Amino acid sequence: MSEQQDVIIIGGGGAGLTAALYTSRAKLSTILFEKLAPGGQIALTDVVENYPGFPEGITGPEISMKMEEQAKKYGTQMAYEEIKSIQKTGEIFEIKTASRSYRARSVILACGASFRMLNVPREKELTGKGVSYCATCDGAFFKGREIIVVGGGDSALQEGLFLTRFATKVSIIHRRDKLRASPILQERAKAAPQIQFIWDSVVEAIQGDKKVEGVKLKNLKTGETTDFKTDGVFIFIGHDPNTAFIKGFVQMDDHGYVTTDPQLRTSLPGVFAAGEIRAGAVKQLVAAAGEGCEAALQAQAYLDH
Ligand code: NAP
């Protein structure tokens, strides 16, 4: 059993790393748990253009590494482990990973959300063989190829635009005839010669034996299905919160997002939530960072009490 921490932060995305920066600078002993790499979803993003202070943009991996470096500079301990369970006994939280237990006086939940799957036939089997959820990770494998992108939000358009660096043709498949994405991304995508839109359509199945060869598309307006040849399927249809391991620990909404009051306090005293895990969060890096700051200051006030 390790010594007791003032704050344990779960999740190393923009919210968690900012919270860690603030708690560490407040001289609160802080461990931040992250199961993958620092940055969370941002680490998988090609370029961040809307974080103030970087007029030329900054790559996702670069801002992630810098945020981690800054938190560590002031004393944050990083623990690259997955949390299995968490419980409160008296005033103390006990957090268990596969190999050990940790104790803390307060907890900041910042574990974000994970990409959603289509849940269609052959999707699982062909993941890594033409099906991908990360353009920056896999885009380069599709040089000179034709691919599809599924979704109509900011992620689908931003990543679709990135993929035009490699693919000769990017078909964006959207289930409606109106995009959810921000106007600036819509404008850019519509102007890109390699991008075409296929409206009112969903992917019903992915085809291919050892690798992706095509998809079965259904037009939701006409009901017509067609076989569409493609070398790659990039799926960007939103996210689900990473809250399975804290079910029953704090209150959540019907979709599994953690509910908080305006001070980011959850239903359990001493537990705060920040970033995309939180119901009502706007899901932007700058907002996640702001919420990380708020949660850290509220945790500090709670501990001072
Ligand atoms: P999103 O905004 O929730 O959009 C998901 C898209 O996928 C929607 O167009 C949705 O269609 C479609 N969709 C959902 N389930 C589907 C299904 N089962 N089959 C087919 N299509 C499906 O998700 P996101 O694009 O990942 O963005 C998440 C958040 O991050 C947003 O708040 C976004 O603004 C933010 N973000 C911002 C930036 C940026 O600022 N540059 C970049 C990336 C993400 P409908 O439209 O019909 O619902």
mmCIF file of C-alpha atoms and ligand atoms in Angstrom:
data_model
loop_
_atom_site.group_PDB
_atom_site.id
_atom_site.type_symbol
_atom_site.label_atom_id
_atom_site.label_comp_id
_atom_site.label_asym_id
_atom_site.label_seq_id
_atom_site.Cartn_x
_atom_site.Cartn_y
_atom_site.Cartn_z
ATOM 1 C CA MET A 1 0.000 0.000 0.000
ATOM 2 C CA SER A 2 1.457 3.352 -1.021
ATOM 3 C CA GLU A 3 1.369 6.451 1.134
ATOM 4 C CA GLN A 4 -1.757 8.580 1.090
ATOM 5 C CA GLN A 5 -2.089 11.259 -1.616
ATOM 6 C CA ASP A 6 -3.979 14.511 -1.393
ATOM 7 C CA VAL A 7 -5.416 14.084 -4.875
ATOM 8 C CA ILE A 8 -5.728 11.222 -7.301
ATOM 9 C CA ILE A 9 -6.619 12.198 -10.859
ATOM 10 C CA ILE A 10 -7.994 9.549 -13.173
ATOM 11 C CA GLY A 11 -7.334 10.310 -16.839
ATOM 12 C CA GLY A 12 -4.455 12.099 -18.567
ATOM 13 C CA GLY A 13 -6.243 14.133 -21.244
ATOM 14 C CA GLY A 14 -6.517 17.922 -21.307
ATOM 15 C CA ALA A 15 -8.741 18.017 -18.206
ATOM 16 C CA GLY A 16 -6.663 15.642 -16.079
ATOM 17 C CA LEU A 17 -3.291 17.153 -17.002
ATOM 18 C CA THR A 18 -4.517 20.684 -16.272
ATOM 19 C CA ALA A 19 -6.016 19.578 -12.940
ATOM 20 C CA ALA A 20 -2.656 17.960 -12.105
ATOM 21 C CA LEU A 21 -0.788 21.159 -12.954
ATOM 22 C CA TYR A 22 -2.993 23.143 -10.564
ATOM 23 C CA THR A 23 -3.021 20.663 -7.653
ATOM 24 C CA SER A 24 0.747 20.180 -7.916
ATOM 25 C CA ARG A 25 1.403 23.916 -7.975
ATOM 26 C CA ALA A 26 -0.834 24.145 -4.881
ATOM 27 C CA LYS A 27 1.615 21.694 -3.229
ATOM 28 C CA LEU A 28 -0.981 18.951 -2.985
ATOM 29 C CA SER A 29 0.570 15.515 -3.485
ATOM 30 C CA THR A 30 -0.885 14.270 -6.769
ATOM 31 C CA ILE A 31 -0.832 11.022 -8.730
ATOM 32 C CA LEU A 32 -2.358 11.022 -12.207
ATOM 33 C CA PHE A 33 -3.442 7.658 -13.630
ATOM 34 C CA GLU A 34 -3.553 7.143 -17.385
ATOM 35 C CA LYS A 35 -4.002 3.773 -19.051
ATOM 36 C CA LEU A 36 -2.654 4.730 -22.485
ATOM 37 C CA ALA A 37 -0.592 7.803 -23.376
ATOM 38 C CA PRO A 38 -0.753 11.420 -22.151
ATOM 39 C CA GLY A 39 -3.231 13.629 -23.983
ATOM 40 C CA GLY A 40 -6.175 11.241 -24.302
ATOM 41 C CA GLN A 41 -8.132 11.889 -27.489
ATOM 42 C CA ILE A 42 -5.967 14.926 -28.287
ATOM 43 C CA ALA A 43 -2.905 12.687 -28.667
ATOM 44 C CA LEU A 44 -4.718 11.021 -31.588
ATOM 45 C CA THR A 45 -5.543 14.320 -33.282
ATOM 46 C CA ASP A 46 -3.469 15.577 -36.178
ATOM 47 C CA VAL A 47 -3.519 19.287 -35.411
ATOM 48 C CA VAL A 48 -5.200 21.469 -32.778
ATOM 49 C CA GLU A 49 -6.097 24.829 -34.324
ATOM 50 C CA ASN A 50 -8.440 26.227 -31.692
ATOM 51 C CA TYR A 51 -6.350 26.200 -28.507
ATOM 52 C CA PRO A 52 -5.480 29.840 -27.801
ATOM 53 C CA GLY A 53 -1.830 30.816 -28.017
ATOM 54 C CA PHE A 54 -0.930 28.681 -31.027
ATOM 55 C CA PRO A 55 -1.887 30.736 -34.104
ATOM 56 C CA GLU A 56 -0.152 28.235 -36.415
ATOM 57 C CA GLY A 57 -1.816 25.289 -34.656
ATOM 58 C CA ILE A 58 0.020 22.616 -32.693
ATOM 59 C CA THR A 59 0.023 18.861 -33.240
ATOM 60 C CA GLY A 60 -2.000 16.727 -30.840
ATOM 61 C CA PRO A 61 0.992 14.647 -29.676
ATOM 62 C CA GLU A 62 3.106 17.787 -29.109
ATOM 63 C CA ILE A 63 0.595 19.629 -26.927
ATOM 64 C CA SER A 64 -0.067 16.379 -25.016
ATOM 65 C CA MET A 65 3.633 15.890 -24.220
ATOM 66 C CA LYS A 66 4.022 19.546 -23.234
ATOM 67 C CA MET A 67 1.026 19.382 -20.883
ATOM 68 C CA GLU A 68 2.443 16.273 -19.222
ATOM 69 C CA GLU A 69 5.893 17.863 -18.933
ATOM 70 C CA GLN A 70 4.395 20.969 -17.320
ATOM 71 C CA ALA A 71 2.419 18.979 -14.707
ATOM 72 C CA LYS A 72 5.468 16.817 -13.898
ATOM 73 C CA LYS A 73 7.645 19.909 -13.533
ATOM 74 C CA TYR A 74 5.590 20.903 -10.484
ATOM 75 C CA GLY A 75 5.559 17.452 -8.921
ATOM 76 C CA THR A 76 2.756 15.393 -10.472
ATOM 77 C CA GLN A 77 3.538 11.683 -10.412
ATOM 78 C CA MET A 78 2.319 9.893 -13.527
ATOM 79 C CA ALA A 79 1.134 6.297 -13.171
ATOM 80 C CA TYR A 80 0.523 4.448 -16.427
ATOM 81 C CA GLU A 81 -1.900 1.917 -14.988
ATOM 82 C CA GLU A 82 -5.565 1.122 -15.452
ATOM 83 C CA ILE A 83 -7.809 1.585 -12.420
ATOM 84 C CA LYS A 84 -9.947 -1.433 -11.648
ATOM 85 C CA SER A 85 -12.007 -0.169 -8.724
ATOM 86 C CA ILE A 86 -12.498 2.759 -6.424
ATOM 87 C CA GLN A 87 -14.306 3.052 -3.098
ATOM 88 C CA LYS A 88 -14.640 5.459 -0.218
ATOM 89 C CA THR A 89 -14.231 4.364 3.396
ATOM 90 C CA GLY A 90 -14.790 7.150 5.899
ATOM 91 C CA GLU A 91 -13.003 10.161 4.409
ATOM 92 C CA ILE A 92 -10.472 8.173 2.412
ATOM 93 C CA PHE A 93 -10.653 6.834 -1.135
ATOM 94 C CA GLU A 94 -9.053 3.523 -1.994
ATOM 95 C CA ILE A 95 -8.118 3.009 -5.625
ATOM 96 C CA LYS A 96 -7.041 -0.395 -6.932
ATOM 97 C CA THR A 97 -5.108 -1.220 -10.085
ATOM 98 C CA ALA A 98 -4.273 -4.756 -11.231
ATOM 99 C CA SER A 99 -1.103 -4.753 -9.104
ATOM 100 C CA ARG A 100 -1.601 -2.441 -6.109
ATOM 101 C CA SER A 101 -3.769 -0.078 -4.042
ATOM 102 C CA TYR A 102 -3.535 3.659 -3.564
ATOM 103 C CA ARG A 103 -5.163 5.949 -0.992
ATOM 104 C CA ALA A 104 -6.224 9.551 -1.456
ATOM 105 C CA ARG A 105 -8.202 12.297 0.275
ATOM 106 C CA SER A 106 -9.873 13.469 -2.938
ATOM 107 C CA VAL A 107 -10.417 12.264 -6.498
ATOM 108 C CA ILE A 108 -10.792 14.066 -9.817
ATOM 109 C CA LEU A 109 -12.476 11.993 -12.508
ATOM 110 C CA ALA A 110 -11.153 13.054 -15.923
ATOM 111 C CA CYS A 111 -11.198 9.783 -17.840
ATOM 112 C CA GLY A 112 -12.979 11.176 -20.877
ATOM 113 C CA ALA A 113 -14.689 9.061 -23.471
ATOM 114 C CA SER A 114 -13.793 6.454 -26.065
ATOM 115 C CA PHE A 115 -14.711 6.303 -29.741
ATOM 116 C CA ARG A 116 -17.982 4.616 -30.587
ATOM 117 C CA MET A 117 -18.113 1.580 -32.859
ATOM 118 C CA LEU A 118 -20.647 1.058 -35.634
ATOM 119 C CA ASN A 119 -21.393 -2.471 -34.409
ATOM 120 C CA VAL A 120 -21.900 -3.871 -37.908
ATOM 121 C CA PRO A 121 -20.811 -7.273 -39.278
ATOM 122 C CA ARG A 122 -17.024 -7.708 -39.861
ATOM 123 C CA GLU A 123 -16.157 -4.418 -38.088
ATOM 124 C CA LYS A 124 -14.331 -6.126 -35.211
ATOM 125 C CA GLU A 125 -12.590 -8.710 -37.390
ATOM 126 C CA LEU A 126 -11.330 -6.092 -39.869
ATOM 127 C CA THR A 127 -10.175 -3.519 -37.284
ATOM 128 C CA GLY A 128 -6.504 -2.915 -38.083
ATOM 129 C CA LYS A 129 -7.073 -4.500 -41.507
ATOM 130 C CA GLY A 130 -8.681 -1.478 -43.117
ATOM 131 C CA VAL A 131 -11.070 -0.438 -40.347
ATOM 132 C CA SER A 132 -9.696 2.368 -38.188
ATOM 133 C CA TYR A 133 -10.775 4.904 -35.568
ATOM 134 C CA CYS A 134 -7.590 7.012 -35.765
ATOM 135 C CA ALA A 135 -6.566 8.910 -38.893
ATOM 136 C CA THR A 136 -3.214 10.084 -37.506
ATOM 137 C CA CYS A 137 -2.301 6.501 -36.549
ATOM 138 C CA ASP A 138 -3.359 4.751 -39.753
ATOM 139 C CA GLY A 139 -3.765 7.387 -42.500
ATOM 140 C CA ALA A 140 -0.328 6.791 -44.032
ATOM 141 C CA PHE A 141 -1.264 3.167 -44.838
ATOM 142 C CA PHE A 142 -3.791 4.481 -47.361
ATOM 143 C CA LYS A 143 -1.484 6.382 -49.697
ATOM 144 C CA GLY A 144 -2.987 6.328 -53.195
ATOM 145 C CA ARG A 145 -6.083 4.421 -51.973
ATOM 146 C CA GLU A 146 -9.800 5.175 -51.856
ATOM 147 C CA ILE A 147 -11.397 5.252 -48.412
ATOM 148 C CA ILE A 148 -14.621 6.133 -46.652
ATOM 149 C CA VAL A 149 -15.157 8.151 -43.485
ATOM 150 C CA VAL A 150 -18.332 7.547 -41.478
ATOM 151 C CA GLY A 151 -19.896 10.453 -39.530
ATOM 152 C CA GLY A 152 -20.956 14.042 -40.002
ATOM 153 C CA GLY A 153 -19.448 15.785 -36.975
ATOM 154 C CA ASP A 154 -16.230 17.758 -36.411
ATOM 155 C CA SER A 155 -14.149 14.590 -36.032
ATOM 156 C CA ALA A 156 -15.336 13.077 -39.318
ATOM 157 C CA LEU A 157 -14.593 16.261 -41.267
ATOM 158 C CA GLN A 158 -11.334 17.177 -39.559
ATOM 159 C CA GLU A 159 -9.954 13.652 -39.880
ATOM 160 C CA GLY A 160 -11.414 13.298 -43.385
ATOM 161 C CA LEU A 161 -9.509 16.415 -44.430
ATOM 162 C CA PHE A 162 -6.322 15.021 -42.878
ATOM 163 C CA LEU A 163 -6.797 11.783 -44.797
ATOM 164 C CA THR A 164 -6.789 13.655 -48.137
ATOM 165 C CA ARG A 165 -2.998 13.898 -47.650
ATOM 166 C CA PHE A 166 -2.829 10.182 -48.389
ATOM 167 C CA ALA A 167 -5.994 8.909 -50.036
ATOM 168 C CA THR A 168 -6.916 9.858 -53.584
ATOM 169 C CA LYS A 169 -10.616 9.786 -52.723
ATOM 170 C CA VAL A 170 -12.374 10.215 -49.366
ATOM 171 C CA SER A 171 -16.117 9.506 -49.357
ATOM 172 C CA ILE A 172 -17.849 10.849 -46.275
ATOM 173 C CA ILE A 173 -20.892 8.749 -45.433
ATOM 174 C CA HIS A 174 -23.435 10.594 -43.327
ATOM 175 C CA ARG A 175 -26.798 9.337 -42.119
ATOM 176 C CA ARG A 176 -28.522 12.694 -42.734
ATOM 177 C CA ASP A 177 -28.258 15.385 -45.421
ATOM 178 C CA LYS A 178 -27.093 18.044 -42.925
ATOM 179 C CA LEU A 179 -23.699 18.017 -41.285
ATOM 180 C CA ARG A 180 -23.254 18.454 -37.534
ATOM 181 C CA ALA A 181 -19.687 19.765 -37.987
ATOM 182 C CA SER A 182 -18.728 23.428 -37.489
ATOM 183 C CA PRO A 183 -19.139 25.732 -40.531
ATOM 184 C CA ILE A 184 -15.384 26.253 -41.016
ATOM 185 C CA LEU A 185 -14.771 22.516 -41.353
ATOM 186 C CA GLN A 186 -17.808 22.113 -43.620
ATOM 187 C CA GLU A 187 -16.453 24.829 -45.876
ATOM 188 C CA ARG A 188 -13.015 23.226 -46.092
ATOM 189 C CA ALA A 189 -14.356 19.719 -46.658
ATOM 190 C CA LYS A 190 -16.743 20.861 -49.380
ATOM 191 C CA ALA A 191 -13.854 22.667 -51.111
ATOM 192 C CA ALA A 192 -11.489 19.671 -51.006
ATOM 193 C CA PRO A 193 -11.380 18.015 -54.455
ATOM 194 C CA GLN A 194 -10.697 14.536 -53.030
ATOM 195 C CA ILE A 195 -13.778 14.623 -50.761
ATOM 196 C CA GLN A 196 -17.255 13.548 -51.844
ATOM 197 C CA PHE A 197 -20.324 13.246 -49.622
ATOM 198 C CA ILE A 198 -22.771 10.375 -49.632
ATOM 199 C CA TRP A 199 -25.873 11.623 -47.844
ATOM 200 C CA ASP A 200 -28.684 9.882 -45.955
ATOM 201 C CA SER A 201 -26.692 6.671 -45.854
ATOM 202 C CA VAL A 202 -25.411 4.215 -43.275
ATOM 203 C CA VAL A 203 -22.910 1.381 -43.412
ATOM 204 C CA GLU A 204 -24.794 -1.848 -42.832
ATOM 205 C CA ALA A 205 -21.825 -4.204 -43.106
ATOM 206 C CA ILE A 206 -18.128 -4.142 -43.881
ATOM 207 C CA GLN A 207 -16.957 -6.567 -46.528
ATOM 208 C CA GLY A 208 -13.676 -8.350 -46.997
ATOM 209 C CA ASP A 209 -11.977 -11.518 -45.906
ATOM 210 C CA LYS A 210 -8.398 -10.675 -44.852
ATOM 211 C CA LYS A 211 -8.747 -6.913 -45.413
ATOM 212 C CA VAL A 212 -11.450 -4.371 -46.169
ATOM 213 C CA GLU A 213 -12.715 -4.591 -49.738
ATOM 214 C CA GLY A 214 -15.972 -2.686 -49.503
ATOM 215 C CA VAL A 215 -19.051 -1.815 -47.488
ATOM 216 C CA LYS A 216 -22.766 -2.390 -47.838
ATOM 217 C CA LEU A 217 -24.461 1.020 -47.836
ATOM 218 C CA LYS A 218 -28.132 1.654 -47.198
ATOM 219 C CA ASN A 219 -29.857 4.842 -48.273
ATOM 220 C CA LEU A 220 -32.219 5.652 -45.415
ATOM 221 C CA LYS A 221 -34.535 7.715 -47.630
ATOM 222 C CA THR A 222 -35.020 5.210 -50.440
ATOM 223 C CA GLY A 223 -34.228 1.997 -48.534
ATOM 224 C CA GLU A 224 -31.920 0.978 -51.403
ATOM 225 C CA THR A 225 -28.733 -0.976 -50.555
ATOM 226 C CA THR A 226 -25.571 -0.923 -52.655
ATOM 227 C CA ASP A 227 -22.123 -2.523 -52.489
ATOM 228 C CA PHE A 228 -19.489 0.209 -52.397
ATOM 229 C CA LYS A 229 -15.846 -0.641 -53.056
ATOM 230 C CA THR A 230 -13.332 0.875 -50.652
ATOM 231 C CA ASP A 231 -9.873 0.128 -49.243
ATOM 232 C CA GLY A 232 -10.432 1.659 -45.818
ATOM 233 C CA VAL A 233 -13.202 2.541 -43.372
ATOM 234 C CA PHE A 234 -12.530 5.331 -40.863
ATOM 235 C CA ILE A 235 -15.240 5.615 -38.228
ATOM 236 C CA PHE A 236 -15.881 8.904 -36.370
ATOM 237 C CA ILE A 237 -19.394 8.692 -34.970
ATOM 238 C CA GLY A 238 -18.886 10.161 -31.512
ATOM 239 C CA HIS A 239 -17.885 8.796 -28.148
ATOM 240 C CA ASP A 240 -19.137 7.010 -25.052
ATOM 241 C CA PRO A 241 -17.951 7.948 -21.550
ATOM 242 C CA ASN A 242 -15.300 5.798 -19.849
ATOM 243 C CA THR A 243 -17.349 5.256 -16.740
ATOM 244 C CA ALA A 244 -17.972 1.491 -16.620
ATOM 245 C CA PHE A 245 -15.489 1.063 -13.742
ATOM 246 C CA ILE A 246 -17.206 3.712 -11.581
ATOM 247 C CA LYS A 247 -20.805 2.578 -12.027
ATOM 248 C CA GLY A 248 -22.621 3.137 -8.744
ATOM 249 C CA PHE A 249 -19.743 5.195 -7.277
ATOM 250 C CA VAL A 250 -21.138 8.594 -8.295
ATOM 251 C CA GLN A 251 -24.344 9.689 -10.002
ATOM 252 C CA MET A 252 -24.470 9.615 -13.793
ATOM 253 C CA ASP A 253 -27.014 10.584 -16.442
ATOM 254 C CA ASP A 254 -28.851 8.068 -18.646
ATOM 255 C CA HIS A 255 -25.908 7.977 -21.095
ATOM 256 C CA GLY A 256 -23.313 7.221 -18.405
ATOM 257 C CA TYR A 257 -21.835 10.738 -18.157
ATOM 258 C CA VAL A 258 -21.016 11.894 -14.607
ATOM 259 C CA THR A 259 -23.343 14.611 -13.316
ATOM 260 C CA THR A 260 -21.901 17.520 -11.322
ATOM 261 C CA ASP A 261 -22.990 20.822 -9.851
ATOM 262 C CA PRO A 262 -21.575 24.065 -11.345
ATOM 263 C CA GLN A 263 -18.495 23.680 -9.093
ATOM 264 C CA LEU A 264 -17.849 20.287 -10.733
ATOM 265 C CA ARG A 265 -18.645 18.432 -7.483
ATOM 266 C CA THR A 266 -20.121 14.985 -8.065
ATOM 267 C CA SER A 267 -22.769 13.353 -5.850
ATOM 268 C CA LEU A 268 -19.979 12.022 -3.566
ATOM 269 C CA PRO A 269 -18.125 14.591 -1.412
ATOM 270 C CA GLY A 270 -14.441 14.774 -2.321
ATOM 271 C CA VAL A 271 -14.984 13.560 -5.893
ATOM 272 C CA PHE A 272 -14.928 16.042 -8.784
ATOM 273 C CA ALA A 273 -15.355 15.518 -12.534
ATOM 274 C CA ALA A 274 -13.869 17.460 -15.436
ATOM 275 C CA GLY A 275 -13.789 17.250 -19.219
ATOM 276 C CA GLU A 276 -15.638 14.963 -21.571
ATOM 277 C CA ILE A 277 -16.632 12.473 -18.839
ATOM 278 C CA ARG A 278 -18.927 15.137 -17.382
ATOM 279 C CA ALA A 279 -22.551 15.517 -18.460
ATOM 280 C CA GLY A 280 -22.959 18.804 -20.307
ATOM 281 C CA ALA A 281 -19.261 19.308 -21.133
ATOM 282 C CA VAL A 282 -18.654 21.047 -24.469
ATOM 283 C CA LYS A 283 -15.889 18.618 -25.542
ATOM 284 C CA GLN A 284 -13.219 21.058 -26.614
ATOM 285 C CA LEU A 285 -9.618 20.976 -25.381
ATOM 286 C CA VAL A 286 -9.744 24.529 -24.067
ATOM 287 C CA ALA A 287 -12.942 23.757 -22.137
ATOM 288 C CA ALA A 288 -11.452 20.530 -20.755
ATOM 289 C CA ALA A 289 -8.428 22.491 -19.539
ATOM 290 C CA GLY A 290 -10.722 25.074 -17.919
ATOM 291 C CA GLU A 291 -12.703 22.356 -16.174
ATOM 292 C CA GLY A 292 -9.482 20.697 -14.998
ATOM 293 C CA CYS A 293 -8.501 23.999 -13.393
ATOM 294 C CA GLU A 294 -11.921 24.417 -11.755
ATOM 295 C CA ALA A 295 -11.953 20.839 -10.410
ATOM 296 C CA ALA A 296 -8.454 21.290 -8.981
ATOM 297 C CA LEU A 297 -9.381 24.533 -7.209
ATOM 298 C CA GLN A 298 -12.549 22.918 -5.828
ATOM 299 C CA ALA A 299 -10.571 19.890 -4.636
ATOM 300 C CA GLN A 300 -8.156 22.253 -2.910
ATOM 301 C CA ALA A 301 -11.068 24.052 -1.180
ATOM 302 C CA TYR A 302 -12.517 20.682 -0.105
ATOM 303 C CA LEU A 303 -9.171 19.564 1.346
ATOM 304 C CA ASP A 304 -8.651 22.928 3.119
ATOM 305 C CA HIS A 305 -11.945 22.363 4.912
HETATM 306 P P1 NAP B 1 -20.363 14.134 -32.703
HETATM 307 O O1 NAP B 1 -20.303 15.611 -32.746
HETATM 308 O O2 NAP B 1 -21.227 13.464 -31.686
HETATM 309 O O3 NAP B 1 -20.779 13.639 -34.149
HETATM 310 C C1 NAP B 1 -20.975 12.286 -34.413
HETATM 311 C C2 NAP B 1 -21.449 12.150 -35.856
HETATM 312 O O4 NAP B 1 -21.609 10.770 -36.129
HETATM 313 C C3 NAP B 1 -22.786 12.827 -36.105
HETATM 314 O O5 NAP B 1 -22.803 13.424 -37.367
HETATM 315 C C4 NAP B 1 -23.785 11.673 -36.020
HETATM 316 O O6 NAP B 1 -24.878 11.835 -36.879
HETATM 317 C C5 NAP B 1 -22.950 10.502 -36.529
HETATM 318 N N1 NAP B 1 -23.355 9.237 -35.911
HETATM 319 C C6 NAP B 1 -23.531 8.946 -34.602
HETATM 320 N N2 NAP B 1 -23.854 7.656 -34.425
HETATM 321 C C7 NAP B 1 -23.882 7.113 -35.667
HETATM 322 C C8 NAP B 1 -24.161 5.810 -36.158
HETATM 323 N N3 NAP B 1 -24.439 4.792 -35.333
HETATM 324 N N4 NAP B 1 -24.102 5.607 -37.482
HETATM 325 C C9 NAP B 1 -23.799 6.620 -38.326
HETATM 326 N N5 NAP B 1 -23.537 7.884 -37.936
HETATM 327 C C10 NAP B 1 -23.570 8.112 -36.623
HETATM 328 O O7 NAP B 1 -18.916 13.470 -32.489
HETATM 329 P P2 NAP B 1 -17.450 13.997 -32.940
HETATM 330 O O8 NAP B 1 -17.460 14.483 -34.329
HETATM 331 O O9 NAP B 1 -16.513 12.914 -32.557
HETATM 332 O O10 NAP B 1 -17.220 15.235 -31.984
HETATM 333 C C11 NAP B 1 -17.282 15.061 -30.558
HETATM 334 C C12 NAP B 1 -17.071 16.408 -29.886
HETATM 335 O O11 NAP B 1 -15.715 16.817 -30.085
HETATM 336 C C13 NAP B 1 -17.946 17.499 -30.473
HETATM 337 O O12 NAP B 1 -18.373 18.340 -29.436
HETATM 338 C C14 NAP B 1 -17.030 18.229 -31.411
HETATM 339 O O13 NAP B 1 -17.376 19.604 -31.593
HETATM 340 C C15 NAP B 1 -15.693 18.083 -30.720
HETATM 341 N N6 NAP B 1 -14.598 18.142 -31.704
HETATM 342 C C16 NAP B 1 -14.133 19.369 -32.050
HETATM 343 C C17 NAP B 1 -13.147 19.487 -33.010
HETATM 344 C C18 NAP B 1 -12.665 20.867 -33.385
HETATM 345 O O14 NAP B 1 -13.031 21.811 -32.714
HETATM 346 N N7 NAP B 1 -11.881 21.014 -34.413
HETATM 347 C C19 NAP B 1 -12.621 18.352 -33.641
HETATM 348 C C20 NAP B 1 -13.118 17.113 -33.282
HETATM 349 C C21 NAP B 1 -14.138 17.018 -32.334
HETATM 350 P P3 NAP B 1 -26.017 12.938 -36.573
HETATM 351 O O15 NAP B 1 -25.401 14.252 -36.959
HETATM 352 O O16 NAP B 1 -27.149 12.509 -37.431
HETATM 353 O O17 NAP B 1 -26.309 12.826 -35.104
#
